[in-house]
Short mmCIF file of C-alpha atoms in Angstrom, two decimals:
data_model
loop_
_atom_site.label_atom_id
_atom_site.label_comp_id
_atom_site.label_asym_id
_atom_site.label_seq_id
_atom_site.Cartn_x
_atom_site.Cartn_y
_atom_site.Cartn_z
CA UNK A 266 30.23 52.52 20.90
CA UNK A 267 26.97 51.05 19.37
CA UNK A 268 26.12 47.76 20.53
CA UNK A 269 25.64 46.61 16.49
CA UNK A 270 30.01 47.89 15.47
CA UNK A 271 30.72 45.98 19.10
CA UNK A 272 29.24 42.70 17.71
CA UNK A 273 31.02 42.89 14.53
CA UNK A 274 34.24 42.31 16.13
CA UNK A 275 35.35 39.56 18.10
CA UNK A 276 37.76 40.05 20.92
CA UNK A 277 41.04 40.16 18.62
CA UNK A 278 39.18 42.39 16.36
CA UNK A 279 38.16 44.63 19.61
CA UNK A 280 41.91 44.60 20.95
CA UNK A 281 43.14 45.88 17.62
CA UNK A 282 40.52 48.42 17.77
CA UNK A 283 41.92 49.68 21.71
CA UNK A 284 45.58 49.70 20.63
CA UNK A 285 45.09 51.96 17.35
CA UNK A 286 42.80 54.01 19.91
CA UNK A 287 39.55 54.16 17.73
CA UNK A 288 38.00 52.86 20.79
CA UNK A 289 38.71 52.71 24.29
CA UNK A 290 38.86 49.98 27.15
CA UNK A 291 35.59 52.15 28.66
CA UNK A 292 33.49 52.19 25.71
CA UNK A 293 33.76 48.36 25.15
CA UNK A 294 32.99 48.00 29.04
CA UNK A 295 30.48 50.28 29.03
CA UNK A 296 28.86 48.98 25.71
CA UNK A 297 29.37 45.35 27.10
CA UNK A 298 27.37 46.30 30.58
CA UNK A 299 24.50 48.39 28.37
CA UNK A 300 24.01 44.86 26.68
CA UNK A 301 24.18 42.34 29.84
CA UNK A 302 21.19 44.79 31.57
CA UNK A 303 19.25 44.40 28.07
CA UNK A 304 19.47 40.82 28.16
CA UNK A 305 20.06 39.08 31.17
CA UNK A 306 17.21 39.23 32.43
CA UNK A 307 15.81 37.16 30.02
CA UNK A 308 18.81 34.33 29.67
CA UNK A 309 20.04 34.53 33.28
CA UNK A 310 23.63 34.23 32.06
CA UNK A 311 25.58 36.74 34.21
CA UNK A 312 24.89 35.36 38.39
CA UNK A 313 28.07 37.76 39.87
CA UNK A 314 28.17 41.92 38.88
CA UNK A 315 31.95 42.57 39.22
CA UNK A 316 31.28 46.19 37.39
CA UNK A 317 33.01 47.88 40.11
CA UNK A 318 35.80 45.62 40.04
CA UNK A 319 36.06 45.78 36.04
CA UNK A 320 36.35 49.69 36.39
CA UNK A 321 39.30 49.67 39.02
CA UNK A 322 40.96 47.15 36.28
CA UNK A 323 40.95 49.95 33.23
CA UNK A 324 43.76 51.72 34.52
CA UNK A 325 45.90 48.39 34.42
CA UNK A 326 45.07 46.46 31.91
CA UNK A 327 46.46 48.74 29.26
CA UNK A 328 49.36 45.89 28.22
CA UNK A 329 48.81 42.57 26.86
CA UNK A 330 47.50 40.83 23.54
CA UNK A 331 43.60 41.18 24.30
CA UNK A 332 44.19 44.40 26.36
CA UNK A 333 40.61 46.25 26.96
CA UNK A 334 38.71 43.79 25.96
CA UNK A 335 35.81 42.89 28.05
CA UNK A 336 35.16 39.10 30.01
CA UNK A 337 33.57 36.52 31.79
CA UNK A 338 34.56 33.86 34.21
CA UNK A 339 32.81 30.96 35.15
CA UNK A 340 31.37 30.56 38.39
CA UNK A 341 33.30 27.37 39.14
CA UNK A 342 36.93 26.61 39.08
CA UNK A 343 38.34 29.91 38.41
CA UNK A 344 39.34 31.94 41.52
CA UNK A 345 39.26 35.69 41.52
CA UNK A 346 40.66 37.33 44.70
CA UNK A 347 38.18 39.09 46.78
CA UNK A 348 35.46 37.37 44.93
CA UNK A 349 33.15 34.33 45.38
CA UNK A 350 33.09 31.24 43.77
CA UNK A 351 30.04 29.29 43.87
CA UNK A 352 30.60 26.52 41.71
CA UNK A 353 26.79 27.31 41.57
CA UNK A 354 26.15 25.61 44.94
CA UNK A 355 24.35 27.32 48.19
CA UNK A 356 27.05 25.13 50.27
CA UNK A 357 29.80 27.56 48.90
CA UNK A 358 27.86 30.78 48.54
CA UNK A 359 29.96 32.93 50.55
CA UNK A 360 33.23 30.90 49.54
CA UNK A 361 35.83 34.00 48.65
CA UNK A 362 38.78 33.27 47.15
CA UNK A 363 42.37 34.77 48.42
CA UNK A 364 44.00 34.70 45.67
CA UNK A 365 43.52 34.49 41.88
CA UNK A 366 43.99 30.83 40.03
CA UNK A 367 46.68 30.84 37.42
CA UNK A 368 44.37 31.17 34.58
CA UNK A 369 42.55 34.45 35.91
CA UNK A 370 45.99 35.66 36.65
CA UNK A 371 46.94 35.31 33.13
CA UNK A 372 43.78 36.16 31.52
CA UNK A 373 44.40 39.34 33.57
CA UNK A 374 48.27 39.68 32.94
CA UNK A 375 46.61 39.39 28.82
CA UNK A 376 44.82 42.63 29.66
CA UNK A 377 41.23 41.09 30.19
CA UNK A 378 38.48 43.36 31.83
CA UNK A 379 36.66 40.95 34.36
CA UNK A 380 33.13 42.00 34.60
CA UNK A 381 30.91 39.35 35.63
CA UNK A 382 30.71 35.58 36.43
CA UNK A 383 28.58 32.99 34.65
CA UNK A 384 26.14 30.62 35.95
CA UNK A 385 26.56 27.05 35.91
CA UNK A 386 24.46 23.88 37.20
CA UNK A 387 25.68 22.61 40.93
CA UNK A 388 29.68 21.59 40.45
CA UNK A 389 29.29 21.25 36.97
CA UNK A 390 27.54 17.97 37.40
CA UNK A 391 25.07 18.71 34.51
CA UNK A 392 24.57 19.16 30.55
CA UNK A 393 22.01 21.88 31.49
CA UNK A 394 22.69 24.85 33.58
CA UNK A 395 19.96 24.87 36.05
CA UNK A 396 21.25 25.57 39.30
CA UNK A 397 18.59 25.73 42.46
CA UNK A 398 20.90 28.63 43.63
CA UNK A 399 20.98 31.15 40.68
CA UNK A 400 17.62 29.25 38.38
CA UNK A 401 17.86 28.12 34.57
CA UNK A 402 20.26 29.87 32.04
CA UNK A 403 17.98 30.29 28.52
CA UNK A 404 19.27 30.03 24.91
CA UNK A 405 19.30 33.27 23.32
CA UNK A 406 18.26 30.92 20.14
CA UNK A 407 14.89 30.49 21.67
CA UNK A 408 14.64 31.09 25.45
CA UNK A 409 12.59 27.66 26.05
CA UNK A 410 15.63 25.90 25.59
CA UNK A 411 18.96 24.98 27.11
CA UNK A 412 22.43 26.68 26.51
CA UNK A 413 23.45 23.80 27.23
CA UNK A 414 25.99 23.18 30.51
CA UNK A 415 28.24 23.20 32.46
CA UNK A 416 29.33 26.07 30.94
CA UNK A 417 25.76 27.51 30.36
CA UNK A 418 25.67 30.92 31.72
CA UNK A 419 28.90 31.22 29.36
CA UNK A 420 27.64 30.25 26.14
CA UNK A 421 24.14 32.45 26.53
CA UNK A 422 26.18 35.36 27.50
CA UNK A 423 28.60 34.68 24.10
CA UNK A 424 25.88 33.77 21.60
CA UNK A 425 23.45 36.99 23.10
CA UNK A 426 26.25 39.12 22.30
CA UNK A 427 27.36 40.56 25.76
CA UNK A 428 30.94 39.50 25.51
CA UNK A 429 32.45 37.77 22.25
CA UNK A 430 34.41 35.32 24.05
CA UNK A 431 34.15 33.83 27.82
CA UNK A 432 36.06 31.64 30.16
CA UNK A 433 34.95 27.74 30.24
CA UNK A 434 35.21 24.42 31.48
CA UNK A 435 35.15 20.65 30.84
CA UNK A 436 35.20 18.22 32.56
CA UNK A 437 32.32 15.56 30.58
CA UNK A 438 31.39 17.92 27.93
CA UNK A 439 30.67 21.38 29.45
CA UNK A 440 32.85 23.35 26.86
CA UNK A 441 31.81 21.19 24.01
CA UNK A 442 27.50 20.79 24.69
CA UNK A 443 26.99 24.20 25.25
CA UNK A 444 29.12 25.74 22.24
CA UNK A 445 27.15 22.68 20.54
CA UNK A 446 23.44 24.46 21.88
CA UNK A 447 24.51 28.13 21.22
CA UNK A 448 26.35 27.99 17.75
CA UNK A 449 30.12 28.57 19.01
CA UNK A 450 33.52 27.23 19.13
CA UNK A 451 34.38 25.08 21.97
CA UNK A 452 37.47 23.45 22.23
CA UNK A 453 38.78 21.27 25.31
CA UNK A 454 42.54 21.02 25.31
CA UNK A 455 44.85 18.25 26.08
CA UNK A 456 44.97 17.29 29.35
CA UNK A 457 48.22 19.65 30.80
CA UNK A 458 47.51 22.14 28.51
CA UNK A 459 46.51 25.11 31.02
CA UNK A 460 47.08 24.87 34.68
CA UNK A 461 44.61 24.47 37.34
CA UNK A 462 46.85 25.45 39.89
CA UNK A 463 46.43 26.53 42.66
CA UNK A 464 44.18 23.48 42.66
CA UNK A 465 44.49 20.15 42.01
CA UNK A 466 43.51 17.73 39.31
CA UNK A 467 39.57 17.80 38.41
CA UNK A 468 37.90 14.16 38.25
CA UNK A 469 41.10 12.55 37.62
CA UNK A 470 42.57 14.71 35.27
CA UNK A 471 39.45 14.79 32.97
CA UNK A 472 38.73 18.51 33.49
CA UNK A 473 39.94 21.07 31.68
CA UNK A 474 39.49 25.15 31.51
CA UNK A 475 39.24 27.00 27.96
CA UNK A 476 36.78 28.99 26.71
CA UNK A 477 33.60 29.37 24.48
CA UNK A 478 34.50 32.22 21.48
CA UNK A 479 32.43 33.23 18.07
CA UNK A 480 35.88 32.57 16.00
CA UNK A 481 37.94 30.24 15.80
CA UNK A 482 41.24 32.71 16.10
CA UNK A 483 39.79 34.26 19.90
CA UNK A 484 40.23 30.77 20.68
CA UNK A 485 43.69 30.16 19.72
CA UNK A 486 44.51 33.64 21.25
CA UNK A 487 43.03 32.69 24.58
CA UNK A 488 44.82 29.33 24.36
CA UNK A 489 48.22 30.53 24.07
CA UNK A 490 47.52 33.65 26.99
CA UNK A 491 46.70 30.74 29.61
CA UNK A 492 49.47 27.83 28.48
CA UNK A 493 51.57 28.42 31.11
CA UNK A 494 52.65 25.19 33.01
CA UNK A 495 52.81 26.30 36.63
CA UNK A 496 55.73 25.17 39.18
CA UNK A 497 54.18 22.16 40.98
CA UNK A 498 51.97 21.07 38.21
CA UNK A 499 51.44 17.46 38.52
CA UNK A 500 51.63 16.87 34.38
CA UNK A 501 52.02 19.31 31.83
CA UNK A 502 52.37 19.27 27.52
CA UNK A 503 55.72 21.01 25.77
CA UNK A 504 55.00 23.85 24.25
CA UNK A 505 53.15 23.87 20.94
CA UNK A 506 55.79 24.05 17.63
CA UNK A 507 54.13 27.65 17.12
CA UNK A 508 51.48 29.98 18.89
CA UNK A 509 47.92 28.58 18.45
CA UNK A 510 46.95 31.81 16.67
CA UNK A 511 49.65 31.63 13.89
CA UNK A 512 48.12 27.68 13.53
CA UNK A 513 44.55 29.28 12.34
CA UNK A 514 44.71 30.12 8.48
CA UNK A 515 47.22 27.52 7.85
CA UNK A 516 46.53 24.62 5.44
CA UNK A 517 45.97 21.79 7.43
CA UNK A 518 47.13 19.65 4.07
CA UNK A 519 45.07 16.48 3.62
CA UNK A 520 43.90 14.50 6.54
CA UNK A 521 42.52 11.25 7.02
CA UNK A 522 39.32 11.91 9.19
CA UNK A 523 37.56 9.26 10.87
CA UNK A 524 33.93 9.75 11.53
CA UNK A 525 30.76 7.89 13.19
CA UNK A 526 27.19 8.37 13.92
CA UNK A 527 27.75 6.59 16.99
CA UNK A 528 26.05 7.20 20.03
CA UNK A 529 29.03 6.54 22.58
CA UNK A 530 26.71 6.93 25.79
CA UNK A 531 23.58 6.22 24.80
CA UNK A 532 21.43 3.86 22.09
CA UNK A 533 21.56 6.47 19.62
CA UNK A 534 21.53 9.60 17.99
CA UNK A 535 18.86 11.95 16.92
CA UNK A 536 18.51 11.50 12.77
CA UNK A 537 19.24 15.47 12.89
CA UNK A 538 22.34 14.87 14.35
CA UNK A 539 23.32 11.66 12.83
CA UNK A 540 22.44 13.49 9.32
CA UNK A 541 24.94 16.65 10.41
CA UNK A 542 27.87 13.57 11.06
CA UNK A 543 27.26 12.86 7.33
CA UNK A 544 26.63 16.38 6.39
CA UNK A 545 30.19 17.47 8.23
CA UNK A 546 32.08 14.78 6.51
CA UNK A 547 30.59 15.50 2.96
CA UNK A 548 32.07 18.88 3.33
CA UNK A 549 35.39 17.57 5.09
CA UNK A 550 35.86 15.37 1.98
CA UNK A 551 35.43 18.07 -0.65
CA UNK A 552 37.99 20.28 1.02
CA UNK A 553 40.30 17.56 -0.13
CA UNK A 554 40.46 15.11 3.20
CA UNK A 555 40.69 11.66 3.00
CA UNK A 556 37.36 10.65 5.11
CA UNK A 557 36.42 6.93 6.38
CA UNK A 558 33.54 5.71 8.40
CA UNK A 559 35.29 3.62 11.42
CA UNK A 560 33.67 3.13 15.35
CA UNK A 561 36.21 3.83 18.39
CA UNK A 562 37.81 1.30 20.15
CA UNK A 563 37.69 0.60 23.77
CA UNK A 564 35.43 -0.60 26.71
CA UNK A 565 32.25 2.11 26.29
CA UNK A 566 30.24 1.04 29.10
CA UNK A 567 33.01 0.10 31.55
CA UNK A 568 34.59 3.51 30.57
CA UNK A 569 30.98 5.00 32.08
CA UNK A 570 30.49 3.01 35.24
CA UNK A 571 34.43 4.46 35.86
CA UNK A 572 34.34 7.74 34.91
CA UNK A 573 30.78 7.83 37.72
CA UNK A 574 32.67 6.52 40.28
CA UNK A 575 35.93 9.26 39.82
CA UNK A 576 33.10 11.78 39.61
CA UNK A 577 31.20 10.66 42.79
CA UNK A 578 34.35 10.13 44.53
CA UNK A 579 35.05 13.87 43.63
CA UNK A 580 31.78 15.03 44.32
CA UNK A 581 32.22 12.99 48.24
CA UNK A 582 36.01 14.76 48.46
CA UNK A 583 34.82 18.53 47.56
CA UNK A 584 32.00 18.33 50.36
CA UNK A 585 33.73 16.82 52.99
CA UNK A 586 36.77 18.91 52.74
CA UNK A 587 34.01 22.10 53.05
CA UNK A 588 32.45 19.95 56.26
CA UNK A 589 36.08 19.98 57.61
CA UNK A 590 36.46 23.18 57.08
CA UNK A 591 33.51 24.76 58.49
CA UNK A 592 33.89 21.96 61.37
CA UNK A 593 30.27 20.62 60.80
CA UNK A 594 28.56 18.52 57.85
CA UNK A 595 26.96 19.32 54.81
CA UNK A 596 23.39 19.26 55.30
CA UNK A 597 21.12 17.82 53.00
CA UNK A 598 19.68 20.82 52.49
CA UNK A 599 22.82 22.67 51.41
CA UNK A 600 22.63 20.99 47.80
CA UNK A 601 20.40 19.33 45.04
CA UNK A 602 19.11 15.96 45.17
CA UNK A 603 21.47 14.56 42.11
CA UNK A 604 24.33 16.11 44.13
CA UNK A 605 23.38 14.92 47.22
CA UNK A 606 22.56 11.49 45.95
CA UNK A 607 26.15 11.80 43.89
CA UNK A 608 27.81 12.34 47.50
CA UNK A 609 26.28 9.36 49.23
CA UNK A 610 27.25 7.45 47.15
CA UNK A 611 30.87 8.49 46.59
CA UNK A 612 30.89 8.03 50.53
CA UNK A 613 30.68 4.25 50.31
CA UNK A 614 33.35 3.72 47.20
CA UNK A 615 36.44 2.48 48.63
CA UNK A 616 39.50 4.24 47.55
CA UNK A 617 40.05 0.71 45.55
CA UNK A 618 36.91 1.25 43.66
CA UNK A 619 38.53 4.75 42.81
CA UNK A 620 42.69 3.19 41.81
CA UNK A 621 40.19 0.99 39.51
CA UNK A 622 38.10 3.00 37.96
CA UNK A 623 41.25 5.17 37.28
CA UNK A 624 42.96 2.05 35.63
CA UNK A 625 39.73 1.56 33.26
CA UNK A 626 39.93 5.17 32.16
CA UNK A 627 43.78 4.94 31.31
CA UNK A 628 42.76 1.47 29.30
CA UNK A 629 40.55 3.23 27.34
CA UNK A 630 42.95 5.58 26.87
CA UNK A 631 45.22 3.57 25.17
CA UNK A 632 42.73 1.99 23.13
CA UNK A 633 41.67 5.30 21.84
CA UNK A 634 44.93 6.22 21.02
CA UNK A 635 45.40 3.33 18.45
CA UNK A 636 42.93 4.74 16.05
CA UNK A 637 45.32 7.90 15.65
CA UNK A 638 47.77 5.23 14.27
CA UNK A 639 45.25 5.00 11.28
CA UNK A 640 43.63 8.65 11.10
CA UNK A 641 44.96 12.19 12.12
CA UNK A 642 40.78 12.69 13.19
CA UNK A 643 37.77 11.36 14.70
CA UNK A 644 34.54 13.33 13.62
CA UNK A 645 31.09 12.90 15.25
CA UNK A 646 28.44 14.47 16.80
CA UNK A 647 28.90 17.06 19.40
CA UNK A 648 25.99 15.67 21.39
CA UNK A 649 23.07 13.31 20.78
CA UNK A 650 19.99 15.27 20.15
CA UNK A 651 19.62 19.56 19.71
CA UNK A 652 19.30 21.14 22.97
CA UNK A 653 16.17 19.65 24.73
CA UNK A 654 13.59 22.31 26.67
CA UNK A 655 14.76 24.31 30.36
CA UNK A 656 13.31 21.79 32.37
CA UNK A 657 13.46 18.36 30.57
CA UNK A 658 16.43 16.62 32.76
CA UNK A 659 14.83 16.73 36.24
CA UNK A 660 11.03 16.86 35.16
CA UNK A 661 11.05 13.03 35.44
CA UNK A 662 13.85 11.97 37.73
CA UNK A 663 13.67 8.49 36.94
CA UNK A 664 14.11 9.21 33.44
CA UNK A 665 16.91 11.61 34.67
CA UNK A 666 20.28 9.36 33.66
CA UNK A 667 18.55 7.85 30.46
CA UNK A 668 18.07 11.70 29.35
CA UNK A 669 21.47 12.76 30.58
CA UNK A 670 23.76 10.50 28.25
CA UNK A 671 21.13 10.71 25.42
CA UNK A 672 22.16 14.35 25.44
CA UNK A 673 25.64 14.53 26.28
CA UNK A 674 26.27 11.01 24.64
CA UNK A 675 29.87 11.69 22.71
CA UNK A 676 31.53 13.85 25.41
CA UNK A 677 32.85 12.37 28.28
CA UNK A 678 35.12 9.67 26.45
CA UNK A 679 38.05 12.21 25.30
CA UNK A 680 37.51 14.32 28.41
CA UNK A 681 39.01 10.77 29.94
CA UNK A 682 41.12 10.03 26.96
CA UNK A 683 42.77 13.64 27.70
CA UNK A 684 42.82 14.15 23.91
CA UNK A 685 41.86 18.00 22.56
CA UNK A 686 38.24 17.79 21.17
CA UNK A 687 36.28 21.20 19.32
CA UNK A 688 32.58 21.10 18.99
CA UNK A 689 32.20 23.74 15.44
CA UNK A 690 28.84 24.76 14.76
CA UNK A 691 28.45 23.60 11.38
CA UNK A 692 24.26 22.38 11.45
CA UNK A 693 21.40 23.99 12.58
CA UNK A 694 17.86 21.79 13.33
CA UNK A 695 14.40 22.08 11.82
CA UNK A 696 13.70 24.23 14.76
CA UNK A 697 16.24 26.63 14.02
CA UNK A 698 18.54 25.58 17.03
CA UNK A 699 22.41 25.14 16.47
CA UNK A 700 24.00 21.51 16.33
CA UNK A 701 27.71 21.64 16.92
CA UNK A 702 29.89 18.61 15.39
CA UNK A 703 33.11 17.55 17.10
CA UNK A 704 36.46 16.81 15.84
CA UNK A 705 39.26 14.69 18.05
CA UNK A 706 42.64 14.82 17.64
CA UNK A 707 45.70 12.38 18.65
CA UNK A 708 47.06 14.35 22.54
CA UNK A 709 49.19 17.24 22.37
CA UNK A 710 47.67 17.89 18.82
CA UNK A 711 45.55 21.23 19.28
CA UNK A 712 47.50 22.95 16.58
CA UNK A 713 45.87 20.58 14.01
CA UNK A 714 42.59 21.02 15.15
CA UNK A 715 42.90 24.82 14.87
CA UNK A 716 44.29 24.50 11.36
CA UNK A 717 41.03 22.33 10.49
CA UNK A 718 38.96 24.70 12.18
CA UNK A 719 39.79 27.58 11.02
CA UNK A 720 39.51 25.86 7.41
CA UNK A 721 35.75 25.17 7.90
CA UNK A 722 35.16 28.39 9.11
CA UNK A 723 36.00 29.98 5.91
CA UNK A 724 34.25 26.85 4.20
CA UNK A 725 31.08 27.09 6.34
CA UNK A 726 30.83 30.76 8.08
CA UNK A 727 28.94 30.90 11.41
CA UNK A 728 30.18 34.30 12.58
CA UNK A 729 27.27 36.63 11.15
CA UNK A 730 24.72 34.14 12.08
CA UNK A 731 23.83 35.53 15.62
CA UNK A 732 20.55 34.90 17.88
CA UNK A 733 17.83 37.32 17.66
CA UNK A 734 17.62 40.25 19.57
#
């Protein structure tokens, strides 16, 4: 198959293409391999080669909505039995997993071909995906910038066309920032939406697995392959009213959209991005929505001092578990400085510091959820500036949290609200990079922002607008 009729199609268009036979499961994994060796080596996307693996799995995966068509896990989260998952750490480089997570069972179950895993910074920690282990992930916009993070390696290996849809994560942003820094669809469901089993809760509940996609429908599809509330699961949402992929190319009739140019973590936004806010509601006004300027609710700055305890806390948990395990500590050596300074710290929290901080996130919560009284949506920028330079977060380290929330400034709040967020590339900057804008919806409510997105996709096409070769 040529590589320029595989990147016409995304991965619904691809399945359709395997079950009417005008293409096989081989050709797409073979065309999809020819294009990660042309390009990786330049955006450092793909850290795991599970070609081998992917070519036992074509004699399977012959059943199943997006059977054939080829894909990427994340290299933190997901388990894949047999394989390793570094959560793009040396301390769990040779960590192999036993079994397969309920996702990658399902994505597999939907027919997936598994051929690689993506890089991602050290546990997710970061907006960037820079990992001392694997090195910097590049935008295939312009390869002296980020593709954002946690789910880096992801988005570079979507928007450089070696797979049109891979698995994600996010737990502060990492879906949302990097679909935001490579022109794609991100969306982070409602908390309970897909299983982490057989693991536990990330940070509290705020993480969440999805995926980064080119359309808006390969989202929706992926969406209802993985919502499967597993036995055991400590919270899960009913089922939605419909499948998400009936919800895209319905009228989403007229709704009353919020938006802000707030910075939520930071002073304030870049006038690029603050000019998209206006620029997205313009257009979300003349499709016929009712559109307000309002600010959120809630405790902003308590909300961040909480949310860095859970995630130090987390950070502390993870590591010693591993020193258990291995029956020796972590050395210092064994991770980054930011992790290692994240760990210390999360050592000398109390485990009332951690019921607190936990009681600050469900207040803010709650005072989130009043302004869906008033509004059906909350639209604002994705993140606070275009994607900065490989580099620019750890050059200075005691600029490093000042540059941190200045990028990843609108994220974190509805990862600890739980509520389904979508970063849509709708902007581009002067530079020619992507800005994605991000639109929040009451919990349980993913359906509606489906409906909406799939709306401004037909309003405001990104599909044909890939990176250069």
């Amino acid at each position: 198959m040529r590589f320029e009729d595989y990147r016409a199609h995304d991965m619904t268009g691809l399945a359709a293409l395997v079950a009417r036979r005008e293409v096989s499961a081989t050709e797409l994994l073979e065309t999809a391999l020819a294009r990660a060796a042309a390009v990786n080596p330049q955006i450092n996307a793909i850290t795991q080669d599970l070609s081998d693996f992917a070519r036992g799995e074509l004699a399977h995966a012959t059943e199943g909505p997006l059977a054939g068509v080829p894909f990427l896990l994340k290299d933190l989260g997901a388990q894949l039995a047999g394989t390793v998952t570094t959560g793009g750490s040396r301390a769990f480089k040779g960590a192999r997993a036993e079994a397969d997570s309920a996702i990658v069972a399902a994505y597999r179950r939907a027919g997936l071909i598994i051929f690689g895993k993506t890089n991602t910074p050290e546990f997710g920690l970061a907006p960037v995906t820079e990992p001392a282990l694997f090195g910097a992930s590049r935008n295939p916009w312009n390869l002296d910038h980020t593709p954002g993070g946690s789910s880096g390696g992801a988005s570079a290996a979507v928007a450089a066309g070696i797979v049109p849809g891979a698995h994600a994560s996010d737990g502060g942003g990492s879906i949302r920032v990097p679909a935001s820094a490579c022109g794609l669809f991100g969306l982070k469901p409602s908390r309970g939406r897909v299983s982490f089993a057989p693991a536990g809760e990330g940070w509290a509940g705020a993480s969440m697995q999805h995926a980064l996609t080119r359309s808006v429908r390969d989202s929706a599809a992926l969406l209802d392959v993985v919502s499967q509330p597993q036995v055991g699961d400590p919270y899960f949402l009913a089922p939605p009213e419909r499948p998400f992929a009936q919800e895209v190319g319905r009228d989403p009739g007229q709704l009353r959209i919020a938006f802000t140019t707030a910075s939520l973590a930071s002073p304030e936004l870049d006038p690029q991005c603050v000019q998209a806010v206006r620029d997205a509601a313009a257009l979300c006004a003349s499709l016929g929505h009712d559109v307000t300027e309002a600010s959120l609710p809630g405790d902003l700055a308590a909300l961040s001092q909480a949310a860095g305890v859970i995630i130090a806390a987390s950070v502390a948990a993870t590591l010693d578990a591993e020193a258990e395990r291995r029956g020796r500590p972590i050395g210092e050596d064994e991770v980054e400085f930011t992790t290692w300074m994240s760990y210390r710290r999360g050592r000398e929290l109390s485990a009332s510091h951690y019921v607190q901080a936990v009681a600050v996130v469900h207040a803010f919560g709650r005072a989130v959820a009043g302004l869906f009284a008033d509004f059906d949506i909350l639209l604002l920028s994705t993140t606070g500036r275009p994607p900065p330079p490989v580099g620019w977060l750890t050059e200075d380290l005691s600029q490093y949290a000042r540059r941190l929330f200045s990028f990843m400034s609108n994220t974190q709040a509805f990862n600890n609200t739980g509520q389904p967020a979508m970063s849509v590339p709708l902007a581009w900057s002067e530079e020619g990079l992507p800005i994605g804008l991000q639109f929040v919806a009451p919990m349980g409510e993913e359906g509606r922002l489906f409906r909406l997105a799939g709306q401004l996709e037909q309003a405001r096409p990104w599909f044909d607008r890939v990176a250069p070769p």
